């Protein structure tokens, strides 16, 4: 007795392979379309958020009611911020000024000479913080200074584009303290000339990204480093140095 072995029909096998290839192509095209649409939506949302961020910065105004301010904090990043904070202090705004995030190689005397401030002002009322490595560090260094002084209303001097993230970090580190904005402005964001300036565009977009990540970090409850020099070196954080 013989047994016949069934062999697949080559035509049928070829058609099945072709159908499978067509299905894969359709799935690939569909996936590519979805990815393209998602990318366009993502870029549009980022662009909308970015321009909303720049509009917010453009509307920032320096606080006018500074009579009841306890102290001033200037976040380093340029002498113009420090100059403005020192000018406010000499006008009688606040009891003391903290300059946060100063490089350890920069002495109080060097800062005084660079800003042309009176020796008496530095001697009586200026504290220099060498601990902060970044904006989070600024917030934690400022929080320590505020606790030492018992302040409840603090004026914040920094660049306008840096102000939203600074206020966010400061409020998280010192939730019971009222922080008032005193932005330092380098460019008029109410006009569109900054869009043609690659440096300004890059600076603003980088800051927008950092601000968005900071908001996401607090929303998700993600823990982060203290941003303090002593913590990074495994030592106990130091308080701001008084000069």
Coordinates of N, CA and C in Angstrom, one line a residue:
X1 N 0.9 -1.2 0.0 CA 0.0 0.0 0.0 C 0.9 1.2 0.0
X2 N 0.6 2.2 -0.8 CA 1.4 3.4 -0.9 C 0.6 4.6 -0.4
X3 N 1.4 5.5 0.2 CA 0.7 6.7 0.8 C 1.2 7.9 0.0
X4 N 0.3 8.7 -0.5 CA 0.6 9.9 -1.2 C 0.9 11.1 -0.3
X5 N 2.0 11.8 -0.4 CA 2.3 12.9 0.4 C 1.8 14.2 -0.3
X6 N 1.1 15.0 0.6 CA 0.5 16.2 0.0 C 1.6 17.3 0.0
X7 N 1.7 18.0 -1.1 CA 2.6 19.1 -1.3 C 1.9 20.4 -1.4
X8 N 2.4 21.5 -0.8 CA 1.7 22.8 -0.9 C 1.7 23.3 -2.3
X9 N 0.6 23.9 -2.6 CA 0.6 24.5 -4.0 C 1.4 25.7 -4.0
X10 N 2.5 25.8 -4.9 CA 3.4 26.9 -4.9 C 2.6 28.2 -5.2
X11 N 1.6 28.2 -5.9 CA 0.8 29.4 -6.3 C 0.1 30.0 -5.0
X12 N -0.4 29.0 -4.2 CA -1.1 29.4 -3.0 C -0.2 30.0 -2.0
X13 N 1.0 29.3 -1.9 CA 2.0 29.8 -0.9 C 2.5 31.1 -1.3
X14 N 2.8 31.4 -2.5 CA 3.2 32.7 -3.0 C 2.2 33.8 -2.7
X15 N 0.9 33.4 -2.9 CA -0.1 34.4 -2.7 C -0.2 34.8 -1.2
X16 N 0.0 33.8 -0.4 CA -0.1 34.0 1.1 C 1.0 35.0 1.5
X17 N 2.2 34.7 1.0 CA 3.4 35.6 1.3 C 3.1 37.0 0.8
X18 N 2.6 37.1 -0.3 CA 2.3 38.5 -0.9 C 1.3 39.2 0.0
X19 N 0.2 38.5 0.4 CA -0.8 39.1 1.3 C -0.1 39.6 2.6
X20 N 0.7 38.7 3.1 CA 1.4 39.1 4.4 C 2.2 40.3 4.3
X21 N 3.0 40.4 3.2 CA 3.8 41.6 2.9 C 2.9 42.8 2.8
X22 N 1.8 42.7 2.1 CA 0.9 43.8 1.9 C 0.3 44.3 3.3
X23 N 0.0 43.3 4.1 CA -0.5 43.6 5.4 C 0.5 44.4 6.3
X24 N 1.8 43.9 6.2 CA 2.8 44.5 6.9 C 3.1 45.9 6.4
X25 N 3.0 46.1 5.1 CA 3.2 47.5 4.6 C 2.1 48.4 5.0
X26 N 0.8 47.9 5.0 CA -0.3 48.7 5.5 C -0.2 49.1 6.9
X27 N 0.2 48.1 7.8 CA 0.5 48.4 9.2 C 1.6 49.5 9.3
X28 N 2.7 49.3 8.5 CA 3.8 50.2 8.6 C 3.4 51.6 8.2
X29 N 2.6 51.7 7.1 CA 2.2 53.0 6.6 C 1.2 53.7 7.7
X30 N 0.4 52.9 8.3 CA -0.6 53.4 9.3 C 0.2 53.9 10.5
X31 N 1.2 53.1 10.9 CA 2.0 53.5 12.1 C 2.8 54.7 11.8
X32 N 3.3 54.9 10.5 CA 4.1 56.0 10.2 C 3.2 57.3 10.2
X33 N 2.0 57.1 9.7 CA 1.0 58.2 9.7 C 0.7 58.7 11.1
X34 N 0.5 57.7 12.0 CA 0.2 58.0 13.4 C 1.4 58.7 14.0
X35 N 2.6 58.2 13.8 CA 3.8 58.8 14.3 C 4.0 60.3 13.8
X36 N 3.7 60.5 12.5 CA 3.8 61.8 11.9 C 2.8 62.8 12.6
X37 N 1.6 62.3 12.7 CA 0.6 63.1 13.4 C 0.9 63.5 14.8
X38 N 1.4 62.4 15.5 CA 1.8 62.7 16.9 C 2.9 63.6 17.0
X39 N 3.9 63.5 16.1 CA 5.0 64.4 16.1 C 4.6 65.9 15.8
X40 N 3.7 66.1 14.9 CA 3.2 67.4 14.6 C 2.5 68.0 15.7
X41 N 1.6 67.2 16.4 CA 0.9 67.7 17.6 C 1.9 68.0 18.7
X42 N 2.9 67.1 18.9 CA 3.9 67.4 19.9 C 4.6 68.7 19.7
X43 N 5.1 68.9 18.5 CA 5.8 70.1 18.1 C 4.9 71.4 18.3
X44 N 3.6 71.2 17.9 CA 2.7 72.3 18.1 C 2.5 72.7 19.5
X45 N 2.4 71.7 20.4 CA 2.2 71.9 21.8 C 3.4 72.5 22.5
X46 N 4.6 72.1 22.0 CA 5.8 72.7 22.6 C 5.9 74.1 22.1
X47 N 5.6 74.4 20.9 CA 5.7 75.8 20.4 C 4.7 76.7 21.1
X48 N 3.5 76.2 21.3 CA 2.5 76.9 22.1 C 2.9 77.2 23.5
X49 N 3.5 76.2 24.1 CA 4.0 76.4 25.5 C 5.1 77.4 25.6
X50 N 6.0 77.3 24.6 CA 7.2 78.2 24.5 C 6.7 79.6 24.4
X51 N 5.8 79.9 23.5 CA 5.4 81.3 23.2 C 4.6 81.8 24.4
X52 N 3.8 80.9 25.1 CA 3.1 81.3 26.3 C 4.1 81.7 27.4
X53 N 5.2 80.9 27.4 CA 6.3 81.2 28.4 C 6.9 82.6 28.1
X54 N 7.2 82.8 26.9 CA 7.9 84.1 26.6 C 6.9 85.3 26.8
X55 N 5.6 85.1 26.5 CA 4.6 86.1 26.8 C 4.5 86.4 28.3
X56 N 4.6 85.3 29.1 CA 4.6 85.5 30.6 C 5.8 86.3 31.0
X57 N 6.9 86.0 30.5 CA 8.2 86.8 30.8 C 8.0 88.2 30.4
X58 N 7.5 88.4 29.2 CA 7.4 89.8 28.7 C 6.5 90.7 29.6
X59 N 5.5 90.0 30.3 CA 4.6 90.8 31.1 C 5.1 91.0 32.5
X60 N 6.2 90.4 32.9 CA 6.8 90.5 34.2 C 7.1 92.0 34.5
X61 N 6.7 92.4 35.7 CA 7.1 93.8 36.1 C 7.7 93.8 37.5
X62 N 8.6 94.7 37.7 CA 9.2 94.7 39.0 C 8.2 95.1 40.1
X63 N 8.3 94.5 41.2 CA 7.4 94.8 42.3 C 7.6 96.2 42.8
X64 N 6.5 97.0 42.9 CA 6.6 98.4 43.3 C 6.5 98.6 44.8
X65 N 5.7 97.7 45.5 CA 5.4 97.8 46.9 C 6.5 97.0 47.6
X66 N 7.6 97.7 47.9 CA 8.7 97.0 48.6 C 9.0 97.5 50.0
X67 N 8.0 98.3 50.5 CA 8.2 98.8 51.9 C 8.2 97.7 52.9
X68 N 7.4 96.7 52.7 CA 7.3 95.6 53.8 C 8.1 94.4 53.4
X69 N 9.2 94.6 52.6 CA 10.0 93.5 52.3 C 11.1 93.3 53.4
X70 N 11.2 92.0 53.8 CA 12.2 91.7 54.9 C 13.6 91.7 54.4
X71 N 13.8 91.1 53.2 CA 15.2 90.9 52.7 C 15.1 90.8 51.2
X72 N 16.3 90.7 50.6 CA 16.5 90.6 49.1 C 17.4 89.4 48.9
X73 N 17.1 88.7 47.8 CA 18.0 87.6 47.4 C 18.3 87.9 45.9
X74 N 19.6 87.9 45.6 CA 20.0 88.0 44.2 C 20.6 86.7 43.7
X75 N 20.1 86.1 42.7 CA 20.7 84.8 42.2 C 21.7 85.1 41.1
X76 N 22.9 84.6 41.4 CA 24.0 85.0 40.5 C 23.8 84.5 39.1
X77 N 24.5 85.1 38.2 CA 24.4 84.8 36.7 C 24.7 86.0 35.9
X78 N 25.2 87.1 36.6 CA 25.6 88.3 35.9 C 25.6 89.4 36.9
X79 N 26.6 90.3 36.7 CA 26.7 91.5 37.7 C 25.5 92.4 37.7
X80 N 24.8 92.4 36.6 CA 23.6 93.3 36.5 C 22.6 93.0 37.6
X81 N 22.4 91.7 37.8 CA 21.5 91.3 38.9 C 22.0 91.8 40.2
X82 N 23.3 91.6 40.5 CA 23.8 92.0 41.8 C 23.8 93.5 41.9
X83 N 24.1 94.3 40.8 CA 24.1 95.7 40.9 C 22.7 96.2 41.2
X84 N 21.7 95.6 40.6 CA 20.3 96.0 40.9 C 19.9 95.7 42.3
X85 N 20.3 94.6 42.8 CA 19.9 94.2 44.2 C 20.6 95.1 45.2
X86 N 21.9 95.4 44.9 CA 22.6 96.4 45.8 C 22.0 97.8 45.8
X87 N 21.6 98.2 44.6 CA 20.9 99.5 44.5 C 19.7 99.6 45.3
X88 N 18.9 98.5 45.3 CA 17.7 98.4 46.1 C 18.0 98.4 47.6
X89 N 19.0 97.7 48.0 CA 19.4 97.6 49.4 C 19.8 99.0 49.9
X90 N 20.6 99.8 49.1 CA 21.0 101.1 49.5 C 19.9 102.1 49.5
X91 N 18.8 101.8 48.8 CA 17.6 102.7 48.9 C 16.7 102.3 50.1
X92 N 17.1 101.3 50.9 CA 16.4 101.0 52.1 C 15.4 99.9 51.9
X93 N 15.5 99.2 50.8 CA 14.6 98.0 50.6 C 15.1 96.8 51.3
X94 N 14.4 96.3 52.3 CA 14.8 95.1 53.0 C 15.9 95.4 54.0
X95 N 16.1 94.5 54.9 CA 17.1 94.6 56.0 C 18.5 94.1 55.5
X96 N 18.5 93.0 54.7 CA 19.8 92.4 54.3 C 19.6 91.9 52.8
X97 N 20.7 91.6 52.2 CA 20.8 91.1 50.9 C 21.6 89.8 50.9
X98 N 21.1 88.7 50.3 CA 21.8 87.5 50.1 C 22.2 87.4 48.6
X99 N 23.5 87.3 48.3 CA 23.9 87.0 47.0 C 24.2 85.5 46.9
X100 N 23.3 84.8 46.3 CA 23.4 83.3 46.3 C 24.1 82.7 45.1
X101 N 24.9 81.7 45.4 CA 25.5 81.0 44.3 C 26.8 81.6 43.8
X102 N 27.5 82.3 44.7 CA 28.8 82.9 44.3 C 29.9 81.9 44.2
X103 N 30.8 82.0 43.2 CA 31.9 81.1 43.1 C 32.8 81.2 44.3
X104 N 33.3 80.1 44.9 CA 34.1 80.2 46.1 C 35.4 81.0 45.9
X105 N 35.8 81.1 44.6 CA 37.1 81.9 44.3 C 36.8 83.4 44.3
X106 N 35.6 83.8 44.4 CA 35.2 85.3 44.4 C 35.0 85.7 45.8
X107 N 35.8 86.7 46.2 CA 35.7 87.2 47.6 C 34.6 88.3 47.6
X108 N 34.2 88.6 48.8 CA 33.3 89.8 49.0 C 34.0 91.1 48.6
X109 N 35.2 91.2 48.8 CA 35.9 92.4 48.4 C 35.9 92.6 46.9
X110 N 36.1 91.4 46.2 CA 36.1 91.5 44.7 C 34.7 91.9 44.2
X111 N 33.7 91.3 44.8 CA 32.3 91.7 44.4 C 32.1 93.2 44.7
X112 N 32.5 93.7 45.8 CA 32.3 95.1 46.1 C 33.0 96.0 45.1
X113 N 34.2 95.6 44.7 CA 35.0 96.4 43.8 C 34.3 96.4 42.4
X114 N 33.8 95.2 42.0 CA 33.2 95.0 40.7 C 31.9 95.8 40.6
X115 N 31.2 95.9 41.7 CA 29.9 96.6 41.6 C 30.0 98.1 42.1
X116 N 31.2 98.5 42.6 CA 31.3 99.8 43.0 C 30.5 100.2 44.2
X117 N 30.2 99.2 45.1 CA 29.3 99.5 46.2 C 30.1 100.0 47.4
X118 N 29.5 100.8 48.3 CA 30.2 101.3 49.4 C 30.6 100.2 50.4
X119 N 31.7 100.3 51.0 CA 32.2 99.3 51.9 C 31.2 99.2 53.1
X120 N 30.6 100.3 53.6 CA 29.7 100.2 54.7 C 28.5 99.3 54.4
X121 N 28.0 99.4 53.1 CA 26.9 98.6 52.7 C 27.2 97.1 52.8
X122 N 28.4 96.7 52.3 CA 28.8 95.3 52.4 C 29.0 94.8 53.8
X123 N 29.6 95.7 54.6 CA 30.0 95.4 55.9 C 28.8 95.1 56.8
X124 N 27.7 95.9 56.6 CA 26.6 95.8 57.5 C 25.5 94.8 57.0
X125 N 25.3 94.7 55.7 CA 24.0 94.2 55.3 C 24.1 93.2 54.1
X126 N 25.2 92.7 53.7 CA 25.3 91.8 52.6 C 25.8 90.4 53.0
X127 N 25.1 89.4 52.7 CA 25.5 88.0 53.0 C 25.9 87.4 51.6
X128 N 26.9 86.6 51.6 CA 27.4 86.0 50.3 C 27.3 84.5 50.5
X129 N 26.5 83.8 49.7 CA 26.4 82.4 49.7 C 27.2 81.7 48.7
X130 N 28.0 80.8 49.1 CA 28.9 80.0 48.2 C 28.5 78.6 48.0
X131 N 27.3 78.2 48.5 CA 26.9 76.8 48.5 C 26.2 76.4 47.2
X132 N 25.4 77.3 46.6 CA 24.5 76.9 45.5 C 25.2 76.6 44.3
X133 N 24.9 75.5 43.6 CA 25.5 75.1 42.4 C 24.5 75.3 41.2
X134 N 23.3 75.4 41.5 CA 22.3 75.6 40.4 C 21.0 76.3 41.0
X135 N 19.9 76.4 40.3 CA 18.8 77.1 40.8 C 18.1 76.4 42.0
X136 N 18.2 75.1 42.0 CA 17.7 74.3 43.2 C 18.5 74.6 44.4
X137 N 19.8 74.7 44.2 CA 20.8 75.1 45.2 C 20.5 76.5 45.7
X138 N 20.2 77.4 44.8 CA 19.8 78.8 45.2 C 18.6 78.8 46.1
X139 N 17.6 78.0 45.8 CA 16.4 77.9 46.6 C 16.7 77.3 48.0
X140 N 17.5 76.3 48.1 CA 17.9 75.7 49.4 C 18.8 76.6 50.2
X141 N 19.7 77.2 49.5 CA 20.6 78.2 50.2 C 19.8 79.3 50.8
X142 N 18.9 79.8 50.0 CA 18.0 80.9 50.4 C 17.1 80.5 51.5
X143 N 16.6 79.3 51.5 CA 15.7 78.8 52.5 C 16.4 78.8 53.9
X144 N 17.7 78.4 53.9 CA 18.5 78.3 55.1 C 18.7 79.8 55.6
X145 N 19.0 80.7 54.7 CA 19.2 82.1 55.1 C 17.9 82.7 55.7
X146 N 16.8 82.4 55.1 CA 15.5 82.9 55.5 C 15.2 82.4 56.9
X147 N 15.4 81.1 57.2 CA 15.2 80.5 58.5 C 16.0 81.2 59.6
X148 N 17.3 81.4 59.2 CA 18.2 82.1 60.2 C 17.7 83.5 60.5
X149 N 17.2 84.1 59.6 CA 16.8 85.5 59.8 C 15.3 85.7 60.2
X150 N 14.5 84.7 60.0 CA 13.1 84.7 60.4 C 12.3 85.6 59.4
X151 N 12.7 85.6 58.1 CA 12.0 86.5 57.2 C 10.7 85.8 56.6
X152 N 9.8 86.6 56.2 CA 8.5 86.1 55.6 C 8.2 86.6 54.2
X153 N 8.8 87.8 53.9 CA 8.6 88.4 52.6 C 10.0 88.8 52.0
X154 N 10.3 88.1 50.9 CA 11.6 88.3 50.3 C 11.5 88.7 48.8
X155 N 12.3 89.7 48.4 CA 12.3 90.2 47.0 C 13.4 89.4 46.3
X156 N 13.0 88.9 45.1 CA 13.9 88.0 44.3 C 14.4 88.8 43.1
X157 N 15.7 88.9 42.9 CA 16.3 89.7 41.8 C 17.0 88.7 40.9
X158 N 16.6 88.5 39.7 CA 17.2 87.7 38.7 C 16.7 88.1 37.3
X159 N 17.3 87.5 36.3 CA 16.8 87.8 34.9 C 15.4 87.4 34.7
X160 N 14.7 88.2 33.9 CA 13.3 87.9 33.7 C 13.0 86.5 33.2
X161 N 13.9 86.0 32.3 CA 13.6 84.6 31.7 C 13.9 83.6 32.8
X162 N 14.7 83.9 33.8 CA 15.0 83.0 34.9 C 14.0 83.0 36.0
X163 N 13.1 84.1 36.1 CA 12.3 84.3 37.2 C 11.2 83.2 37.4
X164 N 10.5 82.7 36.4 CA 9.5 81.7 36.7 C 10.0 80.4 37.4
X165 N 11.2 79.9 36.9 CA 11.8 78.7 37.5 C 12.3 79.1 38.9
X166 N 12.9 80.3 39.1 CA 13.4 80.7 40.4 C 12.3 80.7 41.4
X167 N 11.2 81.3 41.1 CA 10.0 81.4 42.0 C 9.5 80.1 42.3
X168 N 9.4 79.2 41.3 CA 9.0 77.8 41.5 C 9.8 77.1 42.5
X169 N 11.1 77.1 42.3 CA 12.1 76.4 43.2 C 12.1 77.0 44.6
X170 N 12.1 78.4 44.7 CA 12.1 79.0 46.0 C 10.8 78.7 46.8
X171 N 9.7 78.7 46.1 CA 8.4 78.4 46.8 C 8.3 77.0 47.3
X172 N 8.9 76.1 46.6 CA 9.0 74.7 47.0 C 9.9 74.5 48.2
X173 N 11.0 75.2 48.2 CA 11.9 75.1 49.3 C 11.5 75.9 50.6
X174 N 10.7 77.0 50.4 CA 10.2 77.8 51.5 C 8.7 78.1 51.3
X175 N 7.8 77.1 51.4 CA 6.4 77.3 51.1 C 5.7 78.3 52.0
X176 N 6.2 78.7 53.1 CA 5.5 79.6 54.0 C 6.0 81.1 53.8
X177 N 6.9 81.3 52.8 CA 7.4 82.6 52.5 C 6.8 83.2 51.3
X178 N 6.6 84.5 51.3 CA 6.1 85.2 50.1 C 7.3 85.7 49.3
X179 N 7.4 85.3 48.1 CA 8.5 85.8 47.2 C 7.9 86.8 46.2
X180 N 8.6 87.9 46.1 CA 8.2 89.0 45.2 C 9.2 89.1 44.1
X181 N 8.7 89.2 42.8 CA 9.6 89.2 41.7 C 10.2 90.6 41.4
X182 N 11.5 90.7 41.1 CA 12.1 92.0 40.7 C 13.0 91.6 39.5
X183 N 12.4 91.4 38.3 CA 13.1 90.9 37.2 C 14.1 91.9 36.6
X184 N 15.2 91.4 36.1 CA 16.2 92.2 35.4 C 16.0 91.9 33.9
X185 N 15.8 92.9 33.1 CA 15.5 92.7 31.7 C 16.6 93.1 30.8
X186 N 17.0 92.2 29.9 CA 18.0 92.5 28.9 C 17.5 92.8 27.5
X187 N 16.3 92.3 27.2 CA 15.8 92.5 25.9 C 14.2 92.6 26.0
X188 N 13.7 93.4 25.1 CA 12.2 93.6 25.1 C 11.6 92.5 24.3
X189 N 10.9 91.6 25.1 CA 10.2 90.5 24.5 C 8.9 90.8 23.9
X190 N 8.4 92.0 24.1 CA 7.2 92.4 23.5 C 7.3 92.6 22.0
X191 N 8.5 92.9 21.5 CA 8.7 92.9 20.0 C 9.1 91.6 19.6
X192 N 9.1 91.4 18.3 CA 9.5 90.1 17.7 C 11.0 90.0 17.2
X193 N 11.8 91.1 17.6 CA 13.2 91.1 17.1 C 14.0 90.0 17.7
X194 N 13.6 89.5 18.9 CA 14.4 88.5 19.6 C 14.3 87.1 18.8
X195 N 13.3 87.0 18.0 CA 13.1 85.8 17.2 C 14.2 85.6 16.2
X196 N 14.8 86.8 15.8 CA 15.9 86.7 14.8 C 17.3 86.7 15.5
X197 N 17.3 86.6 16.8 CA 18.6 86.5 17.5 C 18.8 85.1 18.0
X198 N 19.7 84.4 17.4 CA 19.9 83.0 17.7 C 20.3 82.8 19.2
X199 N 21.1 83.7 19.8 CA 21.5 83.5 21.2 C 20.3 83.7 22.1
X200 N 19.5 84.7 21.8 CA 18.3 84.9 22.7 C 17.3 83.8 22.5
X201 N 17.1 83.3 21.3 CA 16.2 82.2 21.1 C 16.6 80.9 21.8
X202 N 17.9 80.7 21.7 CA 18.5 79.5 22.4 C 18.3 79.6 23.9
X203 N 18.7 80.8 24.4 CA 18.6 81.0 25.9 C 17.2 80.8 26.4
X204 N 16.2 81.4 25.7 CA 14.9 81.3 26.1 C 14.3 79.9 26.0
X205 N 14.7 79.2 24.9 CA 14.2 77.8 24.8 C 14.8 76.9 25.8
X206 N 16.1 77.0 26.1 CA 16.7 76.2 27.1 C 16.0 76.4 28.5
X207 N 15.8 77.7 28.8 CA 15.1 78.0 30.1 C 13.7 77.5 30.1
X208 N 13.0 77.6 29.0 CA 11.6 77.0 28.9 C 11.7 75.5 29.2
X209 N 12.6 74.8 28.6 CA 12.8 73.4 28.8 C 13.1 73.1 30.3
X210 N 14.0 73.8 30.9 CA 14.3 73.6 32.3 C 13.1 73.9 33.2
X211 N 12.3 74.9 32.9 CA 11.1 75.3 33.7 C 10.1 74.2 33.5
X212 N 9.9 73.7 32.3 CA 8.9 72.6 32.1 C 9.3 71.3 32.8
X213 N 10.6 71.0 32.8 CA 11.1 69.8 33.5 C 10.9 70.0 35.1
X214 N 11.2 71.2 35.5 CA 11.0 71.5 37.0 C 9.5 71.3 37.4
X215 N 8.6 71.8 36.6 CA 7.2 71.6 36.9 C 6.8 70.1 36.9
X216 N 7.3 69.4 35.9 CA 7.0 68.0 35.8 C 7.6 67.2 37.0
X217 N 8.8 67.7 37.4 CA 9.4 67.0 38.6 C 8.6 67.2 39.8
X218 N 8.1 68.4 40.1 CA 7.3 68.6 41.3 C 5.9 67.9 41.1
X219 N 5.4 67.9 39.9 CA 4.1 67.3 39.7 C 4.2 65.8 40.0
X220 N 5.3 65.2 39.6 CA 5.4 63.7 39.8 C 6.0 63.3 41.1
X221 N 6.5 64.3 41.9 CA 7.0 64.0 43.2 C 8.4 63.5 43.1
X222 N 9.1 63.6 42.0 CA 10.5 63.1 41.9 C 11.4 63.8 42.8
X223 N 12.3 63.1 43.5 CA 13.3 63.7 44.3 C 14.5 64.0 43.5
X224 N 15.2 65.1 43.9 CA 16.4 65.5 43.2 C 17.5 65.9 44.2
X225 N 18.7 66.1 43.7 CA 19.8 66.5 44.6 C 19.5 68.0 45.1
X226 N 20.2 68.3 46.2 CA 19.9 69.6 46.9 C 20.5 70.8 46.1
X227 N 21.5 70.5 45.2 CA 22.1 71.6 44.5 C 23.1 72.4 45.3
X228 N 23.5 71.8 46.5 CA 24.4 72.5 47.4 C 25.8 71.9 47.2
X229 N 26.8 72.8 47.3 CA 28.2 72.4 47.1 C 28.6 71.4 48.2
X230 N 28.2 71.6 49.4 CA 28.7 70.8 50.5 C 28.0 69.4 50.4
X231 N 26.8 69.3 50.0 CA 26.1 68.0 49.8 C 26.8 67.2 48.7
X232 N 27.2 67.9 47.6 CA 27.8 67.2 46.5 C 29.2 66.7 46.9
X233 N 29.8 67.3 48.0 CA 31.1 66.8 48.5 C 30.9 65.9 49.7
X234 N 29.7 65.6 50.1 CA 29.5 64.7 51.2 C 29.6 65.4 52.5
X235 N 29.5 66.7 52.6 CA 29.7 67.4 53.9 C 28.3 68.1 54.2
X236 N 28.2 68.5 55.4 CA 27.0 69.2 55.9 C 27.0 70.6 55.2
X237 N 25.8 71.0 54.7 CA 25.7 72.3 54.1 C 26.1 73.4 55.0
X238 N 26.8 74.4 54.4 CA 27.2 75.6 55.2 C 26.1 76.7 55.0
X239 N 26.0 77.6 56.0 CA 25.1 78.7 55.8 C 25.8 79.8 55.0
X240 N 25.1 80.7 54.5 CA 25.7 81.8 53.7 C 26.7 82.5 54.6
X241 N 27.8 82.8 53.9 CA 28.9 83.5 54.6 C 28.6 85.0 54.6
X242 N 28.8 85.6 55.8 CA 28.5 87.1 55.9 C 29.8 87.9 55.7
X243 N 29.8 88.9 54.9 CA 30.9 89.8 54.7 C 30.5 91.2 55.0

